[in-house]
mmCIF file of C-alpha atoms in Angstrom:
data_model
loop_
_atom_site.group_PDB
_atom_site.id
_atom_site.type_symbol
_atom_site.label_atom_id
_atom_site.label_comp_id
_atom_site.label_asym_id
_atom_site.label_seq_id
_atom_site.Cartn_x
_atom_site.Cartn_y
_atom_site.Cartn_z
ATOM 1 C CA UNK A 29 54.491 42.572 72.092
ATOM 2 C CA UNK A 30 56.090 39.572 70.273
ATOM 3 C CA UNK A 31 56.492 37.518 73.643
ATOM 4 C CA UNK A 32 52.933 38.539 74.783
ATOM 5 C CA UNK A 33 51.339 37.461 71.467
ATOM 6 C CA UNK A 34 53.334 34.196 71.566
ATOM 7 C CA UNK A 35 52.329 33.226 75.185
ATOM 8 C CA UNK A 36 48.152 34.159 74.155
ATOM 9 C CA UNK A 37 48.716 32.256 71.124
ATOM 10 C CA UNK A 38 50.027 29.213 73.670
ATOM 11 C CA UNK A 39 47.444 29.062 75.738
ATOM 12 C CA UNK A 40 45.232 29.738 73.141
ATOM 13 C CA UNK A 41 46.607 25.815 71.792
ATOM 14 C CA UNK A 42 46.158 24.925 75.166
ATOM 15 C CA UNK A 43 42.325 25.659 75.685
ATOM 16 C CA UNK A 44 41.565 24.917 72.256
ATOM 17 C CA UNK A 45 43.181 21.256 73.331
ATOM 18 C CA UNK A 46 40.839 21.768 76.399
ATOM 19 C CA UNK A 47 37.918 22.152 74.267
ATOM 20 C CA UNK A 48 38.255 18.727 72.214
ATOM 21 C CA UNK A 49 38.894 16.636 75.071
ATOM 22 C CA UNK A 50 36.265 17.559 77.159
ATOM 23 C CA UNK A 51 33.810 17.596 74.202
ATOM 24 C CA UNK A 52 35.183 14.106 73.013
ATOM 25 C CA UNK A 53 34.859 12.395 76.250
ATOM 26 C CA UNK A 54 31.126 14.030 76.963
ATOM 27 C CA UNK A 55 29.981 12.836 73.699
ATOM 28 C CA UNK A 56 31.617 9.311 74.243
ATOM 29 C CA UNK A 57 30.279 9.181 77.699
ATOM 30 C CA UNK A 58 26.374 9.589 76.783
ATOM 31 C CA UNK A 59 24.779 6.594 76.336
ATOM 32 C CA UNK A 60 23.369 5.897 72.732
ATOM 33 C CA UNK A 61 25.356 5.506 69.562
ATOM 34 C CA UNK A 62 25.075 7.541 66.175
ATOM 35 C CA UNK A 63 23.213 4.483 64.110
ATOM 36 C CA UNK A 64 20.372 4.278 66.866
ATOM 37 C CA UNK A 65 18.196 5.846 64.356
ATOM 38 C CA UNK A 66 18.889 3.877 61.782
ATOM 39 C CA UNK A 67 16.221 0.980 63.450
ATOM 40 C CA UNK A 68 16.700 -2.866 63.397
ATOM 41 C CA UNK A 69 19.484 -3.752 62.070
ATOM 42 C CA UNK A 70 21.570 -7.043 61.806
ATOM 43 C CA UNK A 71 24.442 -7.640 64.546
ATOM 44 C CA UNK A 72 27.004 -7.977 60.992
ATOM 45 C CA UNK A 73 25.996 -4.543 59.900
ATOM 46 C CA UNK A 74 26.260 -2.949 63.008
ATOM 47 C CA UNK A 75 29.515 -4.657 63.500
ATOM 48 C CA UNK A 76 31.010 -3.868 60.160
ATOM 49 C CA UNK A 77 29.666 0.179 60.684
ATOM 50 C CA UNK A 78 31.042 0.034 64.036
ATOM 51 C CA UNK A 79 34.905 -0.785 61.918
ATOM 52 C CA UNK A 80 34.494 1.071 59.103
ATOM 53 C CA UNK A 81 33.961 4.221 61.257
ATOM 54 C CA UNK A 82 36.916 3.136 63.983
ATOM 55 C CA UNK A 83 34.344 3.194 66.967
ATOM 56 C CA UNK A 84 35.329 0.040 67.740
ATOM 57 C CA UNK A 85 38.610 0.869 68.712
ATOM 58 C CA UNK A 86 39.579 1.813 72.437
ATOM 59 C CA UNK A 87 38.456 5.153 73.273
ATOM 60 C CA UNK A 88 42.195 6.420 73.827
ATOM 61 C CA UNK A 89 42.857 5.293 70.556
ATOM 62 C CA UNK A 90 40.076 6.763 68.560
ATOM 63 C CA UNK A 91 40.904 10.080 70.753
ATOM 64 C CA UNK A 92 44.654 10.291 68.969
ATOM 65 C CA UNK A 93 43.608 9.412 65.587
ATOM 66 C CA UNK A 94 41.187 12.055 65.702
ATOM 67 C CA UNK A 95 43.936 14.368 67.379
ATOM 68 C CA UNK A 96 46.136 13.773 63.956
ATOM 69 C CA UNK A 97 43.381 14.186 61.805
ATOM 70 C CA UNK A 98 42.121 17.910 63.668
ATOM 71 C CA UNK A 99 45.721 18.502 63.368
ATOM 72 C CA UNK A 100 45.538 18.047 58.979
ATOM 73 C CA UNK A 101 42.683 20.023 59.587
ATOM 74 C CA UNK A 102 40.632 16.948 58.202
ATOM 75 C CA UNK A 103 37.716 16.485 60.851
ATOM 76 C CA UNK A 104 36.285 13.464 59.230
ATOM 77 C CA UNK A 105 33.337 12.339 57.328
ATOM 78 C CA UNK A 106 30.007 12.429 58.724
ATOM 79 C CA UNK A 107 28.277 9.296 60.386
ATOM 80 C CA UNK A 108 25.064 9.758 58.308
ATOM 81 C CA UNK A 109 26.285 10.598 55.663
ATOM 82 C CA UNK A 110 29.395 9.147 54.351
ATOM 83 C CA UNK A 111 29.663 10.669 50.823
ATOM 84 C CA UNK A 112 29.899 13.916 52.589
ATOM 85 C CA UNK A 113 32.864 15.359 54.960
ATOM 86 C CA UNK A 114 32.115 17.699 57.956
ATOM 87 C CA UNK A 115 34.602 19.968 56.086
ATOM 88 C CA UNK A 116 32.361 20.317 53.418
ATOM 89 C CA UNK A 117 29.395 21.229 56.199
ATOM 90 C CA UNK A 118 31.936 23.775 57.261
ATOM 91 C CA UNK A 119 32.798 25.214 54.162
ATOM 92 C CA UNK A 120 29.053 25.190 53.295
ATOM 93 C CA UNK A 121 27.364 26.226 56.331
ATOM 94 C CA UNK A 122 29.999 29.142 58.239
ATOM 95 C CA UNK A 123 29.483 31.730 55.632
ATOM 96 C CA UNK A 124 26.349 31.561 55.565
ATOM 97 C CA UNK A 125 26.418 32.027 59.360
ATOM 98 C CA UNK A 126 29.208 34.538 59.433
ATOM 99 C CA UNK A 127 26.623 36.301 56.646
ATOM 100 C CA UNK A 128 24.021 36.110 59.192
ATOM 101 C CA UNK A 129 26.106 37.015 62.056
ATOM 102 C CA UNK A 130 27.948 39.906 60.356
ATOM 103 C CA UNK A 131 24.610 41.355 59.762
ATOM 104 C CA UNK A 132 22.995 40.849 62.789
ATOM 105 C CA UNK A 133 26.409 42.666 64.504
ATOM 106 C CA UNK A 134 26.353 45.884 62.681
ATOM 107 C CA UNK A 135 22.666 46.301 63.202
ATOM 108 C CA UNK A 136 23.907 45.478 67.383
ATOM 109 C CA UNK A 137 26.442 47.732 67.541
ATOM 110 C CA UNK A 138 25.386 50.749 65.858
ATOM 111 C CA UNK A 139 21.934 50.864 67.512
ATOM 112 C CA UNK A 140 22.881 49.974 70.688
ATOM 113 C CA UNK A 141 25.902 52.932 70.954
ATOM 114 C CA UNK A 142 23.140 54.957 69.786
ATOM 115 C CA UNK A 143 20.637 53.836 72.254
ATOM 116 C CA UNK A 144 23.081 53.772 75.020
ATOM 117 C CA UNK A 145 24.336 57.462 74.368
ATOM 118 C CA UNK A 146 21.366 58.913 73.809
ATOM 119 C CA UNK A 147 20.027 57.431 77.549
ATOM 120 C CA UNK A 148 23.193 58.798 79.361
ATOM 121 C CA UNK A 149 23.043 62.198 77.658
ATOM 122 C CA UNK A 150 19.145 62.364 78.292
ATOM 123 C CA UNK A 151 19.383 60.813 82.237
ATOM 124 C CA UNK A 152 15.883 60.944 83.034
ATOM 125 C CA UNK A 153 14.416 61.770 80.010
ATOM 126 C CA UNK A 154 11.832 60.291 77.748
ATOM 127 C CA UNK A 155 14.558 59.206 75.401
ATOM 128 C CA UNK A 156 16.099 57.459 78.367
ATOM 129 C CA UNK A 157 13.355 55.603 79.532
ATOM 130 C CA UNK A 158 12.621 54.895 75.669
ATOM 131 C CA UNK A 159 15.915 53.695 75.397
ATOM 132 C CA UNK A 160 15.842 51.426 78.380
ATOM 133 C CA UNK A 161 12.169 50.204 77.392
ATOM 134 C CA UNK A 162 13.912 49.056 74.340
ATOM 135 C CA UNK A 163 16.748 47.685 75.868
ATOM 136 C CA UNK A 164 15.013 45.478 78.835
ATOM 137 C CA UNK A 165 12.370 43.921 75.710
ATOM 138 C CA UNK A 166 15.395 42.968 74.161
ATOM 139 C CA UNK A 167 16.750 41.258 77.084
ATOM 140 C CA UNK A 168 13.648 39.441 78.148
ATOM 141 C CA UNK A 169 11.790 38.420 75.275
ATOM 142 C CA UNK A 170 13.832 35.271 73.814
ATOM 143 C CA UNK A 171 14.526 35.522 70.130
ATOM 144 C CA UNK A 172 12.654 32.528 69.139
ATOM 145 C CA UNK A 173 9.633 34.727 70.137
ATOM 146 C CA UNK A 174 10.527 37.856 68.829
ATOM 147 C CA UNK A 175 11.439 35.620 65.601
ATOM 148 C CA UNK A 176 7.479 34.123 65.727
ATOM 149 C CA UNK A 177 6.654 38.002 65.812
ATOM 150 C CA UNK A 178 8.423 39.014 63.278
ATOM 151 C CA UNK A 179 7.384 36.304 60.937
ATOM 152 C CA UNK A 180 3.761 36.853 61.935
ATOM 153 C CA UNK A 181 4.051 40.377 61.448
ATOM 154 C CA UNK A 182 6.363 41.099 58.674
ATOM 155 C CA UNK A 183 5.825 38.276 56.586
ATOM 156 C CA UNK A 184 2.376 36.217 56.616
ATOM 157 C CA UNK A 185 0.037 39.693 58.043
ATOM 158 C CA UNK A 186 1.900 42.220 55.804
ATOM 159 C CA UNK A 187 3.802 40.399 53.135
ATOM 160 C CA UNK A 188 6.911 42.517 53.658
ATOM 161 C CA UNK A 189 9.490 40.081 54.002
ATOM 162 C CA UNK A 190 9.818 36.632 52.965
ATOM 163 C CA UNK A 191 9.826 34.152 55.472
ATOM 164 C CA UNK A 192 11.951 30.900 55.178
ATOM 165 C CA UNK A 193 15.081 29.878 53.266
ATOM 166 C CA UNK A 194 18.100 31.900 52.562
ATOM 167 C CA UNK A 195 18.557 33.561 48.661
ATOM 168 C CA UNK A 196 18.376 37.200 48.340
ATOM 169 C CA UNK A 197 18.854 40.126 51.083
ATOM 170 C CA UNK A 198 15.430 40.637 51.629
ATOM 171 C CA UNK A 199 15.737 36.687 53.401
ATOM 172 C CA UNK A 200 18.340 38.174 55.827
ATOM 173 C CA UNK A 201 16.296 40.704 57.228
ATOM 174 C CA UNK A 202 13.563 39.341 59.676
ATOM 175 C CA UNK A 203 16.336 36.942 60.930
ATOM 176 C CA UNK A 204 19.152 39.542 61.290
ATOM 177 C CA UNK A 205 16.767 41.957 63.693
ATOM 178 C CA UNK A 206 15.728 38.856 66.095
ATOM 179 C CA UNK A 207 19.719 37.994 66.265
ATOM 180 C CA UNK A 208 20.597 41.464 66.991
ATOM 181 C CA UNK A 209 17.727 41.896 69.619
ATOM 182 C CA UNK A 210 19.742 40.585 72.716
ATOM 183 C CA UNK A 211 23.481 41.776 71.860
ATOM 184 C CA UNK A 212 21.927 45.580 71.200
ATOM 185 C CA UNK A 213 19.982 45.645 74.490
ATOM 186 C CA UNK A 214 23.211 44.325 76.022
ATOM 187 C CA UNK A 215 25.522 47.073 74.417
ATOM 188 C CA UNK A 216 22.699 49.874 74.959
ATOM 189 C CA UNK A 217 22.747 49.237 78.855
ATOM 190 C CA UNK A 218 26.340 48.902 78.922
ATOM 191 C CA UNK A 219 26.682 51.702 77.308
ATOM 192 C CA UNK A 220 24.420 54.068 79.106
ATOM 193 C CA UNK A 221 26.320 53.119 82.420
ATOM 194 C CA UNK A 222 29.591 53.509 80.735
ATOM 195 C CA UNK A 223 28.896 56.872 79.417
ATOM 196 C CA UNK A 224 27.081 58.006 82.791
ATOM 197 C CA UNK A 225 30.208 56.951 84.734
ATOM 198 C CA UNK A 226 32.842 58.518 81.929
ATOM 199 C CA UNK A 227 30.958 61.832 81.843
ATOM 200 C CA UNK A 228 31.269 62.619 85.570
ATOM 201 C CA UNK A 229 35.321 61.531 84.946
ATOM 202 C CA UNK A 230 37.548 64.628 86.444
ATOM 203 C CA UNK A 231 39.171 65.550 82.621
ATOM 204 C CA UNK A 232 35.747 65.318 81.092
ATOM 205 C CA UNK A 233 34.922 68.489 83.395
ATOM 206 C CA UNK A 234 38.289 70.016 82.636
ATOM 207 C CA UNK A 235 37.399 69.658 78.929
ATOM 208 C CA UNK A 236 34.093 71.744 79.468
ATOM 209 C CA UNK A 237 35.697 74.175 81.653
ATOM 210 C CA UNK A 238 37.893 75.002 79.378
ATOM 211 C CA UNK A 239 35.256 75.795 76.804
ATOM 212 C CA UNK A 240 35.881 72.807 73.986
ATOM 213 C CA UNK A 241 32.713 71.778 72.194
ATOM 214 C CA UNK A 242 29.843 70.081 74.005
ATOM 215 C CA UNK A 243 29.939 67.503 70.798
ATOM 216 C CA UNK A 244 34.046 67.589 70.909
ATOM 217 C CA UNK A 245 34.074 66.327 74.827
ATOM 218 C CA UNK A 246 31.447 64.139 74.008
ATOM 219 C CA UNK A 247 33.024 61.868 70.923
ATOM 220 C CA UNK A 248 36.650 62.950 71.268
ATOM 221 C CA UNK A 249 36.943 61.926 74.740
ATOM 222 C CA UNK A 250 33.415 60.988 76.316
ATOM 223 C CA UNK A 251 32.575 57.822 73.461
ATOM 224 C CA UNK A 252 36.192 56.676 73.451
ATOM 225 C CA UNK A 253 37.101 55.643 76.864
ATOM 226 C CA UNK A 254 33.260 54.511 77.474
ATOM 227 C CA UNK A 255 34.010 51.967 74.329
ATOM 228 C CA UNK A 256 36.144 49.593 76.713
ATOM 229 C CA UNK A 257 33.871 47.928 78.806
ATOM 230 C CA UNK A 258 31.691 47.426 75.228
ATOM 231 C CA UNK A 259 35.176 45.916 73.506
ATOM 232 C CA UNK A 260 35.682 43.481 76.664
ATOM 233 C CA UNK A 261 32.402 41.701 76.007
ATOM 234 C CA UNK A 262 32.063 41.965 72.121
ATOM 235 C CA UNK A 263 34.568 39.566 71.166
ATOM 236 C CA UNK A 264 32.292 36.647 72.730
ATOM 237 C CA UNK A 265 28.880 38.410 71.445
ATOM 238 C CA UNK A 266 30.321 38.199 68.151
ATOM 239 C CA UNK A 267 31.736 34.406 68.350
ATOM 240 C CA UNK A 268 28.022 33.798 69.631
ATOM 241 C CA UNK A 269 26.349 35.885 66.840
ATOM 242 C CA UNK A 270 28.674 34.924 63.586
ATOM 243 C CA UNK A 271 29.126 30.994 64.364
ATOM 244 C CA UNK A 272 25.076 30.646 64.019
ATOM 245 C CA UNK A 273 22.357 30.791 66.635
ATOM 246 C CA UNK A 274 20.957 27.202 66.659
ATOM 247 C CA UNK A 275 17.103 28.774 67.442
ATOM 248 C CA UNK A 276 17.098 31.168 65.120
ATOM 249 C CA UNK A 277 18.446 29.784 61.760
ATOM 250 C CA UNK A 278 16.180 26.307 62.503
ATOM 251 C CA UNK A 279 13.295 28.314 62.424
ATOM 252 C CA UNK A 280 14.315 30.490 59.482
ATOM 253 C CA UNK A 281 15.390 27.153 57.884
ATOM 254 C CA UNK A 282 18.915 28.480 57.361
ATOM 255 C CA UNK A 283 21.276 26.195 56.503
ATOM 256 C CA UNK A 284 24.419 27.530 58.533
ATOM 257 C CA UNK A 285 26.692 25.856 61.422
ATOM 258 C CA UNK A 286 23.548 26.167 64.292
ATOM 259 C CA UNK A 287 21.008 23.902 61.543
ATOM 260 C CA UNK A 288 24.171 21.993 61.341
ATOM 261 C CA UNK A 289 25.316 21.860 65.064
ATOM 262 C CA UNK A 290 21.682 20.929 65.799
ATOM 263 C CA UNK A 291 21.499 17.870 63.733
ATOM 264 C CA UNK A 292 24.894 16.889 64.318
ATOM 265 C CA UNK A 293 23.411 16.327 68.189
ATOM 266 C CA UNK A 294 19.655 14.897 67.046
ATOM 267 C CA UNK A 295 21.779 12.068 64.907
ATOM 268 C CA UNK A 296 24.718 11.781 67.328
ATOM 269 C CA UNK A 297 27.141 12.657 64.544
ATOM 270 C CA UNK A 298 30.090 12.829 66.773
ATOM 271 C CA UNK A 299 32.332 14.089 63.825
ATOM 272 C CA UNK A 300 29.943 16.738 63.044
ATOM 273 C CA UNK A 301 29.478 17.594 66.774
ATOM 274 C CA UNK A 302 32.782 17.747 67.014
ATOM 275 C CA UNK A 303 33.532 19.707 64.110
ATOM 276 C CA UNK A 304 30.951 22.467 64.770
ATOM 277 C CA UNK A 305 32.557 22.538 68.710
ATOM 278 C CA UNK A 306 36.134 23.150 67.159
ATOM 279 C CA UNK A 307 34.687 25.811 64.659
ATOM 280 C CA UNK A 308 33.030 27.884 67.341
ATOM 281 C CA UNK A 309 35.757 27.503 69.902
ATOM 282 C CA UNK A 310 38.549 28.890 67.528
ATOM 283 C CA UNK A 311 36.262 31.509 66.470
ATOM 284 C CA UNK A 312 35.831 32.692 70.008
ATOM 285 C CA UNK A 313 39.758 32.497 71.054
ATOM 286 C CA UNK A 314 40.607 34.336 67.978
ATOM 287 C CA UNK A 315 37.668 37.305 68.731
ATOM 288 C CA UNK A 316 39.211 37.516 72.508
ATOM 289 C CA UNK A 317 42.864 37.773 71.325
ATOM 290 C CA UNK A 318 41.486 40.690 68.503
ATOM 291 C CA UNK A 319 39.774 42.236 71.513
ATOM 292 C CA UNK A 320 43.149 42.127 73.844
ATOM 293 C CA UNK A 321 45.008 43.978 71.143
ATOM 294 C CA UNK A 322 42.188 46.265 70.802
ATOM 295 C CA UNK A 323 42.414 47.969 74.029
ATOM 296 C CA UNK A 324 45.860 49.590 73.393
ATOM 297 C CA UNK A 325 44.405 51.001 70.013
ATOM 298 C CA UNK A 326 41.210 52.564 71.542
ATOM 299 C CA UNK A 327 42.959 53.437 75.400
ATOM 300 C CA UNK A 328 47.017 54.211 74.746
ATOM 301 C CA UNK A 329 47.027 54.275 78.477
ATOM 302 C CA UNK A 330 46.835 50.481 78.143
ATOM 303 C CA UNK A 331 50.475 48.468 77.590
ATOM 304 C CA UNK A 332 51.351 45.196 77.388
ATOM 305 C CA UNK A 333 52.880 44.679 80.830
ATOM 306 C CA UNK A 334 56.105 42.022 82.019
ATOM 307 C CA UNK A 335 58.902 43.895 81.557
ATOM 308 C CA UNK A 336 61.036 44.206 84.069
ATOM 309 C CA UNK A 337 60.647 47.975 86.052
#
């Protein structure tokens, strides 16, 4: 286990790496500059913004100063706004996202186990097809329009929930259900065809043959071997739910790292960009790694493979 963990955590480094060159070059490689915006402007200014902030240095140059500086964990301060660092945006803006996120996910996962194991015990049922209506809205409709419903709906028609800003629980709501929307339709179908493929399983008919509990087979053993193909995706629909969807938290004007990731883009903040890109990638290494070690907890049949036979 000790050699396996070191060699993820390796190329974990390694794509990581991966992740900030490619982003760095991209952004470099765009035409425009980050004080476009800022309109006419004399050469000497430009000049003197263009030292202050090291762009005027060779690209390879800028690329290993910023390499030392991710390294400090010190990802610079922001183009448009000096006073402030993108650590401070970090600090500021992730838990409100991994609030958000964290929200959104338990609302995902417990309906859409529900949803999905209701529809495989009731195969061509009413619940199923209710289920599966369920499941294929929440795949097709995006969730800046179920977001527009919700706010229509919930907030200006029937005053329920507020609609904007982020201060008490009752903010988190409406924004929580349109995040959770697409991950739970995702896990509900997955789940249904997991289930309906892990019920028809040889010991699964042993179990019932040998008279155990309809409700024994069907948690004990049924549930917990479905869960893996649910556990192989979740680690990126978290990374994509808890880092901030960009869509969602602009219209709900919450200030977390999408409202930040999108601005960092609009005003070609390259540390910000940059920053935010670093933020979500680590995030998302870290969930698949979690999700690795998961399978031997939830399937023992599962071991860490490479020694020798």
């Amino acid at each position: 286990m000790l050699r396996y963990t070191l060699n993820r955590f390796k190329w974990a480094i390694i794509t990581l790496w991966a992740v900030i060159t490619l982003t760095f070059i991209i952004m470099h490689t765009i035409p425009g500059n980050p004080f476009a915006k800022e309109g006419a402007m004399p050469p000497a200014v430009y000049e003197n913004l263009q030292v202050h902030y090291g762009l005027d240095k060779p690209l390879l140059t800028q690329y290993g100063n910023y390499l030392l500086e991710v390294v400090q964990f010190d990802f610079g301060p922001s183009l448009k706004s000096s006073s402030i660092s993108v650590n401070d945006y970090i600090l500021k803006g992730f838990p409100v996202s991994l609030h958000l996120g964290a929200q959104a996910l338990v609302i995902a996962i417990f309906f859409g186990l529900i949803l999905g194991v209701v529809a495989s015990l009731k195969r061509n049922k009413w619940p199923d097809y209710l289920s599966m209506i369920i499941a294929i809205v929440g795949i097709s409709v995006p969730n800046f329009i179920l977001a527009t419903i919700l706010i229509n709906y919930f907030a200006i028609k029937w005053d329920i929930f507020p609609v904007a800003t982020w201060a008490t629980w009752q903010h988190t709501i409406l924004p929580s259900i349109a995040l959770s929307m697409m991950p739970l339709a995702f896990i509900a179908r997955l789940m249904r065809t997991s289930m309906l493929e892990v019920m028809g399983q040889d010991y699964i008919l042993t179990a019932k043959a040998k008279g155990l509990k309809r409700s024994g087979v069907i948690i004990k053993h049924a549930i917990r071997n479905a869960l893996l193909p649910i556990i192989t995706v979740l680690g990126i629909l978290t990374a994509n739910i808890v880092t901030g969807s960009f869509i969602i938290e602009r219209i709900f004007g919450i200030p977390g790292m999408g409202d930040m990731f999108v601005k960092g883009i609009s005003n070609r903040d390259y540390p910000v960009i940059l920053g935010s890109t670093i933020v979500y990638s680590a995030v998302l290494i870290l969930l698949i790694f979690i999700v690795d070690i998961a399978y031997t907890l939830i399937d023992p049949r599962i071991k860490v493979t490479g020694e020798k036979k």
